[in-house]
């Protein structure tokens, strides 16, 4: 989720050696996004719309990778997709492996016995970056039923990775041939004016193709978001790749537009009010689009699209602003930008800690502060000891591409751990609960003789701890398979807002 972007030529030049200057204000946007998600997951009062932090990440990711790819295509006539995907692997996989490994260790030793197999399967789907489809089928992102997976938040990374796979490929196929004839021929005389004119023409061609494609696909995705919305089961619409793709695509469209000199100049000139508009839109979105349980229906019927458009404007304005004054100076300040740089680790670690420390309890200030402190510590350690050294090639080898075999070996270890905990990826919670081994009350005894399997809804789930304590006094073990929201009747329950 962290990268660099070339600044506007009128606002600064790349560093020596041609390396683009890092825009710390964009790290500040990541900080806002991850703090919103944190506030939402620790159940901070008034932050029912904090899930919009994920939407900010999606738009920003689409904006950044399209900026880099489009400029590469315009400059070289093609994109090095292999290098791009390798950078993504080295950027995203090592940190996620740490979290998945930690969750698997927790599952092996401390998770309730009936949940261990499910966690193993969740880990496998997470490693394959298709976890969003797994959680759509097996759980709810918004309703706490007592079986929440510590890896459920990986759904958003799955959507991003699927976008990273398909969009660069599509962009290369459509845009590269269009600029091939605009490249100077080998041996042609060097003319600075002609070269500059060709560069502008190539950028315009790439901009037109990328923007048209992104807007068209985003429109289709936004229609699917509204069409697939079900107020009794919002997860399919919220977490589906097809219904969520409009957000990174709108970010991509904004990146394509600012390739044009006139658009770039206008955005740079009005950057401060545009940034203010974007930040105000975040406040308005959090206040208006969040429901008590799930997002308001307005989110799925145009609200998410309007919010993503505002964030796309915010990303473009922030990338082209004068970082030495005003809001960009605040967003790029050292503490704000630093938290943005480690925001990927913060996002990865915060949710398992929320599940382990807070669980299904309401907001507790001490527990929330514990989650925040441990999350920042874990994320900082991950960034400095693993993520940054691997990405720069300073861990175990001086060449980044040679780290891939080492990462692959770690993947193999994690897959082996998942095979020990999980079964077939097609399992669901109910079959896993029926097939999982039950704990025995005393060592060497038959589990069936001393173990009671408790099933039911949220009432039984809340009674399970007291039942377990009473049963322990009698030499028995309670294994709870109770699940909230498990209605005894086929009746759909909605709240006052229709969700």
Short mmCIF file of C-alpha atoms in Angstrom, two decimals:
data_model
loop_
_atom_site.label_atom_id
_atom_site.label_comp_id
_atom_site.label_asym_id
_atom_site.label_seq_id
_atom_site.Cartn_x
_atom_site.Cartn_y
_atom_site.Cartn_z
CA UNK A 1 0.00 0.00 0.00
CA UNK A 2 3.04 2.25 0.05
CA UNK A 3 4.83 3.58 -3.00
CA UNK A 4 6.16 6.75 -4.51
CA UNK A 5 4.86 8.97 -7.24
CA UNK A 6 6.57 11.47 -9.47
CA UNK A 7 5.70 15.04 -8.47
CA UNK A 8 4.41 17.68 -10.82
CA UNK A 9 7.23 19.25 -12.72
CA UNK A 10 6.17 22.73 -11.61
CA UNK A 11 6.40 21.80 -7.95
CA UNK A 12 9.69 19.96 -7.79
CA UNK A 13 12.07 17.68 -9.60
CA UNK A 14 12.93 14.05 -9.02
CA UNK A 15 15.92 13.31 -6.89
CA UNK A 16 19.34 12.71 -8.38
CA UNK A 17 19.53 9.42 -10.17
CA UNK A 18 16.01 9.74 -11.50
CA UNK A 19 14.35 8.29 -8.41
CA UNK A 20 10.95 9.90 -7.77
CA UNK A 21 10.47 11.96 -4.66
CA UNK A 22 8.29 10.42 -1.98
CA UNK A 23 5.19 12.48 -1.26
CA UNK A 24 4.70 12.29 2.47
CA UNK A 25 1.25 13.87 2.26
CA UNK A 26 0.00 10.70 0.56
CA UNK A 27 1.27 8.78 3.58
CA UNK A 28 -0.88 11.14 5.62
CA UNK A 29 -3.94 9.95 3.67
CA UNK A 30 -3.03 6.38 4.56
CA UNK A 31 -2.88 7.43 8.21
CA UNK A 32 -6.41 8.83 8.02
CA UNK A 33 -7.62 5.64 6.34
CA UNK A 34 -6.10 3.21 8.82
CA UNK A 35 -7.21 5.26 11.85
CA UNK A 36 -10.79 5.19 10.55
CA UNK A 37 -10.65 1.41 10.22
CA UNK A 38 -9.12 1.08 13.68
CA UNK A 39 -11.82 3.28 15.22
CA UNK A 40 -14.50 1.22 13.50
CA UNK A 41 -13.13 -2.14 14.63
CA UNK A 42 -12.56 -1.14 18.27
CA UNK A 43 -16.21 0.03 18.21
CA UNK A 44 -15.47 3.65 19.05
CA UNK A 45 -18.82 5.42 19.58
CA UNK A 46 -19.87 7.54 16.63
CA UNK A 47 -17.52 5.76 14.20
CA UNK A 48 -20.03 3.45 12.50
CA UNK A 49 -18.76 4.83 9.20
CA UNK A 50 -15.11 4.05 9.91
CA UNK A 51 -15.22 1.20 7.40
CA UNK A 52 -14.79 3.92 4.75
CA UNK A 53 -11.09 3.82 5.55
CA UNK A 54 -10.95 0.70 3.37
CA UNK A 55 -12.57 2.65 0.53
CA UNK A 56 -9.83 5.28 0.86
CA UNK A 57 -7.16 2.59 0.59
CA UNK A 58 -8.79 1.17 -2.54
CA UNK A 59 -8.97 4.52 -4.35
CA UNK A 60 -5.43 5.47 -3.33
CA UNK A 61 -4.05 2.11 -4.52
CA UNK A 62 -5.68 2.49 -7.92
CA UNK A 63 -4.35 6.03 -8.21
CA UNK A 64 -0.77 5.15 -7.32
CA UNK A 65 -0.25 2.04 -9.44
CA UNK A 66 -1.89 3.65 -12.47
CA UNK A 67 0.32 6.72 -12.10
CA UNK A 68 3.41 4.55 -12.20
CA UNK A 69 2.26 2.20 -14.96
CA UNK A 70 0.84 4.91 -17.23
CA UNK A 71 4.02 6.98 -17.03
CA UNK A 72 6.10 3.90 -17.76
CA UNK A 73 4.00 3.03 -20.81
CA UNK A 74 4.11 6.62 -22.06
CA UNK A 75 7.88 6.80 -21.60
CA UNK A 76 8.95 3.32 -22.78
CA UNK A 77 6.00 2.22 -24.86
CA UNK A 78 5.37 -0.81 -22.64
CA UNK A 79 5.10 -1.84 -19.00
CA UNK A 80 7.38 -4.35 -17.30
CA UNK A 81 4.59 -6.37 -15.72
CA UNK A 82 6.92 -9.01 -14.33
CA UNK A 83 8.85 -6.42 -12.38
CA UNK A 84 5.64 -4.75 -11.26
CA UNK A 85 4.17 -7.99 -9.91
CA UNK A 86 7.45 -8.94 -8.27
CA UNK A 87 7.51 -5.61 -6.44
CA UNK A 88 3.94 -6.20 -5.29
CA UNK A 89 4.84 -9.66 -3.98
CA UNK A 90 7.86 -8.38 -2.08
CA UNK A 91 5.85 -5.46 -0.72
CA UNK A 92 2.73 -7.28 0.43
CA UNK A 93 3.42 -10.97 1.02
CA UNK A 94 6.12 -10.97 3.76
CA UNK A 95 4.08 -8.90 6.21
CA UNK A 96 0.91 -10.89 5.57
CA UNK A 97 2.82 -14.14 6.10
CA UNK A 98 3.84 -12.92 9.56
CA UNK A 99 0.24 -12.24 10.53
CA UNK A 100 -1.12 -15.45 9.02
CA UNK A 101 1.61 -17.44 10.79
CA UNK A 102 0.81 -15.76 14.11
CA UNK A 103 -2.90 -16.53 13.70
CA UNK A 104 -2.14 -20.17 12.87
CA UNK A 105 0.00 -20.51 16.00
CA UNK A 106 -2.85 -19.01 18.04
CA UNK A 107 -5.30 -21.42 16.44
CA UNK A 108 -3.12 -24.43 17.15
CA UNK A 109 -2.76 -23.71 20.87
CA UNK A 110 -5.50 -21.37 22.06
CA UNK A 111 -8.43 -21.29 19.65
CA UNK A 112 -11.63 -23.18 20.57
CA UNK A 113 -11.29 -26.71 19.15
CA UNK A 114 -14.24 -26.36 16.80
CA UNK A 115 -12.76 -23.22 15.20
CA UNK A 116 -9.25 -24.52 14.47
CA UNK A 117 -10.09 -26.17 11.17
CA UNK A 118 -11.91 -23.07 9.98
CA UNK A 119 -8.92 -20.84 10.77
CA UNK A 120 -6.68 -23.14 8.76
CA UNK A 121 -8.99 -22.90 5.77
CA UNK A 122 -9.21 -19.10 6.18
CA UNK A 123 -5.41 -18.96 6.09
CA UNK A 124 -5.27 -20.98 2.87
CA UNK A 125 -7.76 -18.72 1.10
CA UNK A 126 -5.87 -15.68 2.43
CA UNK A 127 -2.59 -16.96 1.01
CA UNK A 128 -4.25 -17.34 -2.38
CA UNK A 129 -5.66 -13.78 -2.14
CA UNK A 130 -9.24 -14.89 -2.71
CA UNK A 131 -10.31 -14.53 0.92
CA UNK A 132 -13.12 -12.12 0.05
CA UNK A 133 -15.06 -14.94 -1.65
CA UNK A 134 -14.39 -17.24 1.29
CA UNK A 135 -15.81 -14.82 3.84
CA UNK A 136 -18.76 -13.87 1.66
CA UNK A 137 -19.79 -17.54 1.75
CA UNK A 138 -19.06 -18.35 5.40
CA UNK A 139 -19.42 -15.30 7.64
CA UNK A 140 -20.52 -11.69 7.91
CA UNK A 141 -18.22 -8.70 8.00
CA UNK A 142 -20.78 -6.58 9.81
CA UNK A 143 -22.67 -9.00 12.11
CA UNK A 144 -20.77 -10.49 15.06
CA UNK A 145 -21.96 -14.08 15.41
CA UNK A 146 -19.23 -15.29 17.75
CA UNK A 147 -17.21 -17.08 15.08
CA UNK A 148 -15.36 -14.10 13.62
CA UNK A 149 -12.10 -15.11 11.99
CA UNK A 150 -8.88 -13.26 12.96
CA UNK A 151 -8.13 -13.23 9.22
CA UNK A 152 -11.42 -11.78 8.04
CA UNK A 153 -9.87 -8.40 7.25
CA UNK A 154 -7.70 -10.05 4.58
CA UNK A 155 -10.73 -9.81 2.26
CA UNK A 156 -9.72 -6.27 1.31
CA UNK A 157 -6.18 -7.33 0.44
CA UNK A 158 -7.66 -10.05 -1.76
CA UNK A 159 -9.67 -7.47 -3.70
CA UNK A 160 -6.58 -5.29 -4.12
CA UNK A 161 -4.40 -8.17 -5.28
CA UNK A 162 -6.99 -9.26 -7.83
CA UNK A 163 -7.03 -5.68 -9.09
CA UNK A 164 -3.21 -5.61 -9.19
CA UNK A 165 -3.28 -8.73 -11.33
CA UNK A 166 -5.93 -7.73 -13.87
CA UNK A 167 -5.71 -3.95 -14.27
CA UNK A 168 -2.00 -3.65 -15.20
CA UNK A 169 -2.43 -6.46 -17.72
CA UNK A 170 -5.46 -4.77 -19.27
CA UNK A 171 -3.72 -1.40 -19.30
CA UNK A 172 -0.65 -2.84 -21.02
CA UNK A 173 -2.73 -4.63 -23.65
CA UNK A 174 -4.80 -1.55 -24.52
CA UNK A 175 -2.36 1.34 -24.09
CA UNK A 176 1.02 -0.01 -25.18
CA UNK A 177 0.06 -0.61 -28.85
CA UNK A 178 -1.49 2.85 -29.04
CA UNK A 179 1.80 4.60 -28.22
CA UNK A 180 4.15 2.25 -30.06
CA UNK A 181 4.03 4.30 -33.29
CA UNK A 182 4.75 7.48 -31.32
CA UNK A 183 8.12 6.26 -30.07
CA UNK A 184 11.20 7.63 -31.88
CA UNK A 185 12.75 5.23 -34.35
CA UNK A 186 16.23 3.86 -33.64
CA UNK A 187 18.85 6.05 -35.23
CA UNK A 188 16.50 9.01 -35.63
CA UNK A 189 18.16 12.40 -35.03
CA UNK A 190 17.75 13.70 -31.49
CA UNK A 191 15.59 16.80 -31.47
CA UNK A 192 14.57 18.11 -28.05
CA UNK A 193 11.46 19.88 -29.33
CA UNK A 194 10.30 16.85 -31.30
CA UNK A 195 11.05 14.57 -28.36
CA UNK A 196 9.02 16.77 -25.99
CA UNK A 197 6.11 16.85 -28.44
CA UNK A 198 6.13 13.07 -28.74
CA UNK A 199 6.19 12.71 -24.96
CA UNK A 200 3.11 14.91 -24.64
CA UNK A 201 1.31 12.97 -27.39
CA UNK A 202 2.16 9.64 -25.76
CA UNK A 203 0.89 10.84 -22.40
CA UNK A 204 -2.33 12.07 -23.96
CA UNK A 205 -2.88 8.74 -25.69
CA UNK A 206 -2.24 6.72 -22.54
CA UNK A 207 -4.39 9.11 -20.54
CA UNK A 208 -7.33 8.81 -22.92
CA UNK A 209 -7.21 5.00 -23.07
CA UNK A 210 -6.67 4.47 -19.35
CA UNK A 211 -9.31 7.00 -18.32
CA UNK A 212 -11.94 5.73 -20.76
CA UNK A 213 -11.37 2.10 -19.78
CA UNK A 214 -11.33 2.82 -16.05
CA UNK A 215 -14.49 4.96 -16.11
CA UNK A 216 -16.37 2.40 -18.21
CA UNK A 217 -15.45 -0.52 -15.95
CA UNK A 218 -16.10 1.56 -12.84
CA UNK A 219 -19.60 2.35 -14.11
CA UNK A 220 -20.33 -1.35 -14.60
CA UNK A 221 -18.99 -2.15 -11.13
CA UNK A 222 -21.06 0.63 -9.50
CA UNK A 223 -24.22 -0.70 -11.17
CA UNK A 224 -23.42 -4.18 -9.88
CA UNK A 225 -22.92 -2.76 -6.37
CA UNK A 226 -26.45 -1.38 -6.33
CA UNK A 227 -28.00 -4.33 -8.16
CA UNK A 228 -26.53 -7.00 -5.89
CA UNK A 229 -27.29 -5.11 -2.69
CA UNK A 230 -29.44 -7.12 -0.29
CA UNK A 231 -30.31 -5.32 2.97
CA UNK A 232 -30.41 -8.65 4.84
CA UNK A 233 -27.00 -9.78 3.52
CA UNK A 234 -24.84 -6.86 2.45
CA UNK A 235 -21.57 -8.80 2.40
CA UNK A 236 -21.83 -10.04 -1.20
CA UNK A 237 -22.22 -6.52 -2.50
CA UNK A 238 -19.67 -5.01 -0.12
CA UNK A 239 -16.85 -7.55 -0.49
CA UNK A 240 -17.26 -8.83 -4.05
CA UNK A 241 -14.43 -8.10 -6.45
CA UNK A 242 -16.85 -7.12 -9.19
CA UNK A 243 -18.85 -4.80 -6.94
CA UNK A 244 -15.82 -3.18 -5.27
CA UNK A 245 -13.63 -2.65 -8.33
CA UNK A 246 -15.09 0.79 -9.06
CA UNK A 247 -13.06 2.33 -6.23
CA UNK A 248 -9.53 1.51 -7.44
CA UNK A 249 -10.78 2.13 -10.98
CA UNK A 250 -11.90 5.66 -10.11
CA UNK A 251 -8.48 6.23 -8.56
CA UNK A 252 -6.97 4.94 -11.80
CA UNK A 253 -9.11 7.34 -13.82
CA UNK A 254 -7.91 10.28 -11.71
CA UNK A 255 -4.29 9.24 -12.21
CA UNK A 256 -4.85 9.03 -15.96
CA UNK A 257 -6.45 12.48 -16.10
CA UNK A 258 -3.60 14.25 -14.33
CA UNK A 259 -1.21 12.96 -16.99
CA UNK A 260 -2.62 15.73 -19.17
CA UNK A 261 -0.66 18.99 -18.66
CA UNK A 262 -3.75 21.20 -18.55
CA UNK A 263 -5.52 19.03 -15.98
CA UNK A 264 -2.33 18.71 -13.98
CA UNK A 265 -1.83 22.47 -13.95
CA UNK A 266 -5.42 23.19 -12.94
CA UNK A 267 -5.34 20.65 -10.09
CA UNK A 268 -1.99 21.96 -8.86
CA UNK A 269 -3.30 25.53 -8.91
CA UNK A 270 -6.42 24.63 -6.88
CA UNK A 271 -4.83 21.91 -4.75
CA UNK A 272 -5.54 23.46 -1.34
CA UNK A 273 -9.33 23.86 -1.76
CA UNK A 274 -9.56 20.47 -3.47
CA UNK A 275 -7.78 18.82 -0.53
CA UNK A 276 -10.12 20.60 1.87
CA UNK A 277 -13.08 19.33 -0.16
CA UNK A 278 -11.75 15.77 0.00
CA UNK A 279 -11.17 15.86 3.75
CA UNK A 280 -14.64 17.35 4.31
CA UNK A 281 -16.06 14.51 2.20
CA UNK A 282 -14.42 11.99 4.52
CA UNK A 283 -16.08 13.59 7.53
CA UNK A 284 -19.44 13.69 5.76
CA UNK A 285 -19.13 10.10 4.57
CA UNK A 286 -18.33 8.77 8.04
CA UNK A 287 -21.26 10.70 9.49
CA UNK A 288 -23.85 9.83 6.84
CA UNK A 289 -23.05 6.41 5.36
CA UNK A 290 -22.47 4.29 8.44
CA UNK A 291 -25.35 2.32 9.98
CA UNK A 292 -25.58 0.66 13.38
CA UNK A 293 -24.81 -2.78 11.90
CA UNK A 294 -24.04 -2.41 8.19
CA UNK A 295 -23.58 0.58 5.86
CA UNK A 296 -26.67 2.59 5.06
CA UNK A 297 -28.55 1.61 1.91
CA UNK A 298 -27.45 4.96 0.49
CA UNK A 299 -23.87 3.66 0.49
CA UNK A 300 -24.74 0.98 -2.05
CA UNK A 301 -27.02 3.21 -4.10
CA UNK A 302 -24.66 5.98 -5.04
CA UNK A 303 -23.06 7.02 -1.75
CA UNK A 304 -19.97 4.84 -2.19
CA UNK A 305 -19.46 6.12 -5.73
CA UNK A 306 -19.73 9.76 -4.63
CA UNK A 307 -17.32 9.10 -1.76
CA UNK A 308 -14.81 7.37 -4.07
CA UNK A 309 -14.96 10.28 -6.51
CA UNK A 310 -14.18 12.72 -3.71
CA UNK A 311 -11.24 10.57 -2.58
CA UNK A 312 -9.96 10.40 -6.16
CA UNK A 313 -9.97 14.21 -6.26
CA UNK A 314 -8.21 14.25 -2.88
CA UNK A 315 -5.50 11.87 -4.10
CA UNK A 316 -4.86 13.88 -7.26
CA UNK A 317 -4.75 17.20 -5.41
CA UNK A 318 -2.48 15.86 -2.68
CA UNK A 319 -0.03 14.41 -5.20
CA UNK A 320 0.27 17.75 -7.04
CA UNK A 321 0.16 20.15 -4.10
CA UNK A 322 2.93 22.26 -2.68
CA UNK A 323 4.05 20.12 0.24
CA UNK A 324 5.68 23.09 1.97
CA UNK A 325 2.47 24.78 3.15
CA UNK A 326 -1.12 24.28 4.21
CA UNK A 327 -2.83 20.92 4.51
CA UNK A 328 -0.13 18.93 2.65
CA UNK A 329 2.40 20.17 5.19
CA UNK A 330 0.20 18.82 7.99
CA UNK A 331 -0.49 15.52 6.23
CA UNK A 332 3.21 15.10 5.50
CA UNK A 333 4.43 15.95 9.00
CA UNK A 334 6.77 13.36 10.49
CA UNK A 335 4.45 11.54 12.95
CA UNK A 336 1.47 11.53 10.56
CA UNK A 337 3.52 10.37 7.57
CA UNK A 338 5.33 7.70 9.61
CA UNK A 339 2.09 6.07 10.68
CA UNK A 340 1.07 6.10 7.03
CA UNK A 341 4.28 4.36 6.01
CA UNK A 342 3.59 1.51 8.44
CA UNK A 343 -0.16 1.55 7.77
CA UNK A 344 -0.05 -1.76 5.92
CA UNK A 345 1.26 -3.48 9.03
CA UNK A 346 -1.19 -1.56 11.21
CA UNK A 347 -4.05 -2.83 9.08
CA UNK A 348 -2.76 -6.40 9.15
CA UNK A 349 -2.18 -6.62 12.89
CA UNK A 350 -5.05 -4.61 14.32
CA UNK A 351 -7.86 -7.02 13.48
CA UNK A 352 -6.45 -10.20 15.07
CA UNK A 353 -5.68 -8.15 18.17
CA UNK A 354 -9.26 -6.83 18.16
CA UNK A 355 -10.61 -10.38 17.99
CA UNK A 356 -8.32 -11.61 20.77
CA UNK A 357 -8.56 -8.63 23.14
CA UNK A 358 -12.02 -7.13 22.51
CA UNK A 359 -13.99 -9.98 20.97
CA UNK A 360 -17.71 -9.34 20.83
CA UNK A 361 -17.73 -6.88 23.74
CA UNK A 362 -18.80 -3.27 23.36
CA UNK A 363 -16.34 -0.40 23.34
CA UNK A 364 -13.85 -0.48 26.20
CA UNK A 365 -11.33 2.36 26.34
CA UNK A 366 -8.59 0.31 28.02
CA UNK A 367 -8.97 -2.58 25.60
CA UNK A 368 -9.01 -0.17 22.64
CA UNK A 369 -5.81 1.52 23.82
CA UNK A 370 -4.20 -1.90 24.29
CA UNK A 371 -5.11 -2.84 20.72
CA UNK A 372 -3.78 0.47 19.40
CA UNK A 373 -0.48 0.25 21.28
CA UNK A 374 0.21 -3.39 20.41
CA UNK A 375 -0.79 -2.80 16.81
CA UNK A 376 1.62 0.10 16.32
CA UNK A 377 4.45 -1.84 17.98
CA UNK A 378 3.86 -4.92 15.85
CA UNK A 379 3.51 -2.85 12.67
CA UNK A 380 6.70 -0.88 13.36
CA UNK A 381 8.65 -4.07 14.03
CA UNK A 382 7.26 -5.65 10.88
CA UNK A 383 8.14 -2.61 8.77
CA UNK A 384 11.71 -2.13 10.01
CA UNK A 385 12.73 -5.77 10.49
CA UNK A 386 10.93 -7.48 7.61
CA UNK A 387 9.04 -5.33 5.08
CA UNK A 388 11.59 -2.60 4.35
CA UNK A 389 14.66 -4.89 4.36
CA UNK A 390 13.00 -7.35 1.97
CA UNK A 391 11.68 -4.67 -0.35
CA UNK A 392 15.08 -2.98 -0.57
CA UNK A 393 17.00 -6.26 -0.76
CA UNK A 394 18.87 -5.72 2.51
CA UNK A 395 17.60 -8.87 4.20
CA UNK A 396 19.73 -11.98 3.50
CA UNK A 397 20.78 -10.76 0.06
CA UNK A 398 21.77 -7.61 -1.78
CA UNK A 399 19.45 -8.31 -4.70
CA UNK A 400 15.68 -8.05 -4.19
CA UNK A 401 14.74 -10.69 -6.72
CA UNK A 402 16.82 -13.30 -4.87
CA UNK A 403 14.58 -12.87 -1.82
CA UNK A 404 11.73 -14.59 -3.68
CA UNK A 405 12.96 -18.16 -2.98
CA UNK A 406 13.21 -17.29 0.70
CA UNK A 407 9.68 -15.87 0.70
CA UNK A 408 8.48 -18.98 -1.16
CA UNK A 409 10.01 -21.19 1.53
CA UNK A 410 8.11 -19.30 4.21
CA UNK A 411 4.93 -19.68 2.16
CA UNK A 412 5.53 -23.42 2.10
CA UNK A 413 5.84 -23.53 5.88
CA UNK A 414 2.61 -21.58 6.32
CA UNK A 415 0.78 -23.83 3.85
CA UNK A 416 2.00 -26.86 5.80
CA UNK A 417 0.61 -25.32 8.99
CA UNK A 418 -2.75 -24.71 7.32
CA UNK A 419 -2.89 -28.33 6.18
CA UNK A 420 -2.49 -29.44 9.78
CA UNK A 421 -5.37 -27.26 10.94
CA UNK A 422 -7.77 -27.13 8.00
CA UNK A 423 -9.49 -29.53 5.69
CA UNK A 424 -11.12 -28.98 2.34
CA UNK A 425 -11.55 -25.31 1.41
CA UNK A 426 -15.15 -26.13 0.53
CA UNK A 427 -16.04 -26.78 4.17
CA UNK A 428 -18.39 -24.45 6.02
CA UNK A 429 -18.74 -23.71 9.70
CA UNK A 430 -21.45 -26.30 10.36
CA UNK A 431 -19.72 -29.33 8.77
CA UNK A 432 -16.45 -28.33 10.43
CA UNK A 433 -18.16 -28.13 13.82
CA UNK A 434 -19.67 -31.58 13.34
CA UNK A 435 -16.42 -33.17 12.17
CA UNK A 436 -13.85 -31.45 14.39
CA UNK A 437 -12.33 -33.47 17.24
CA UNK A 438 -13.84 -32.61 20.61
CA UNK A 439 -11.67 -32.01 23.67
CA UNK A 440 -11.56 -34.61 26.43
CA UNK A 441 -12.05 -33.82 30.10
CA UNK A 442 -9.17 -35.96 31.29
CA UNK A 443 -6.14 -37.24 29.48
CA UNK A 444 -6.62 -40.73 28.10
CA UNK A 445 -10.43 -40.68 28.31
CA UNK A 446 -12.85 -40.92 25.42
CA UNK A 447 -14.02 -37.47 24.35
CA UNK A 448 -17.61 -38.56 23.78
CA UNK A 449 -18.01 -39.68 27.37
CA UNK A 450 -17.00 -36.41 29.00
CA UNK A 451 -17.72 -33.72 26.39
CA UNK A 452 -20.96 -31.88 25.76
CA UNK A 453 -21.46 -30.17 22.40
CA UNK A 454 -23.56 -27.02 22.81
CA UNK A 455 -25.40 -25.61 19.80
CA UNK A 456 -27.78 -22.70 19.47
CA UNK A 457 -27.97 -18.98 18.82
CA UNK A 458 -26.46 -15.95 20.54
CA UNK A 459 -28.29 -16.73 23.80
CA UNK A 460 -26.59 -20.09 24.09
CA UNK A 461 -23.28 -18.59 22.97
CA UNK A 462 -23.33 -16.08 25.84
CA UNK A 463 -24.27 -18.82 28.32
CA UNK A 464 -21.43 -21.08 27.17
CA UNK A 465 -18.71 -19.65 29.51
CA UNK A 466 -20.91 -20.13 32.59
CA UNK A 467 -21.87 -23.62 31.41
CA UNK A 468 -18.22 -24.46 30.90
CA UNK A 469 -17.33 -23.38 34.44
CA UNK A 470 -20.16 -25.42 35.96
CA UNK A 471 -19.29 -28.42 33.80
CA UNK A 472 -15.62 -28.27 34.81
CA UNK A 473 -16.62 -28.70 38.45
CA UNK A 474 -18.22 -32.01 37.44
CA UNK A 475 -15.35 -33.25 35.29
CA UNK A 476 -17.02 -32.36 32.01
CA UNK A 477 -15.97 -30.24 29.04
CA UNK A 478 -18.24 -27.87 27.12
CA UNK A 479 -17.50 -27.50 23.40
CA UNK A 480 -19.53 -24.58 22.06
CA UNK A 481 -20.75 -24.55 18.46
CA UNK A 482 -23.30 -21.82 19.19
CA UNK A 483 -23.45 -19.04 16.67
CA UNK A 484 -25.14 -15.66 16.86
CA UNK A 485 -27.79 -14.92 14.29
CA UNK A 486 -28.70 -18.59 14.01
CA UNK A 487 -32.47 -18.28 14.01
CA UNK A 488 -34.62 -21.26 14.93
CA UNK A 489 -37.22 -20.04 12.45
CA UNK A 490 -36.78 -19.05 8.84
CA UNK A 491 -37.49 -15.43 9.64
CA UNK A 492 -35.43 -12.49 8.38
CA UNK A 493 -34.76 -9.90 11.10
CA UNK A 494 -34.07 -6.29 10.14
CA UNK A 495 -33.53 -3.16 12.15
CA UNK A 496 -35.32 0.13 11.84
CA UNK A 497 -33.21 1.24 8.89
CA UNK A 498 -34.05 -1.85 6.89
CA UNK A 499 -30.65 -3.52 7.32
#
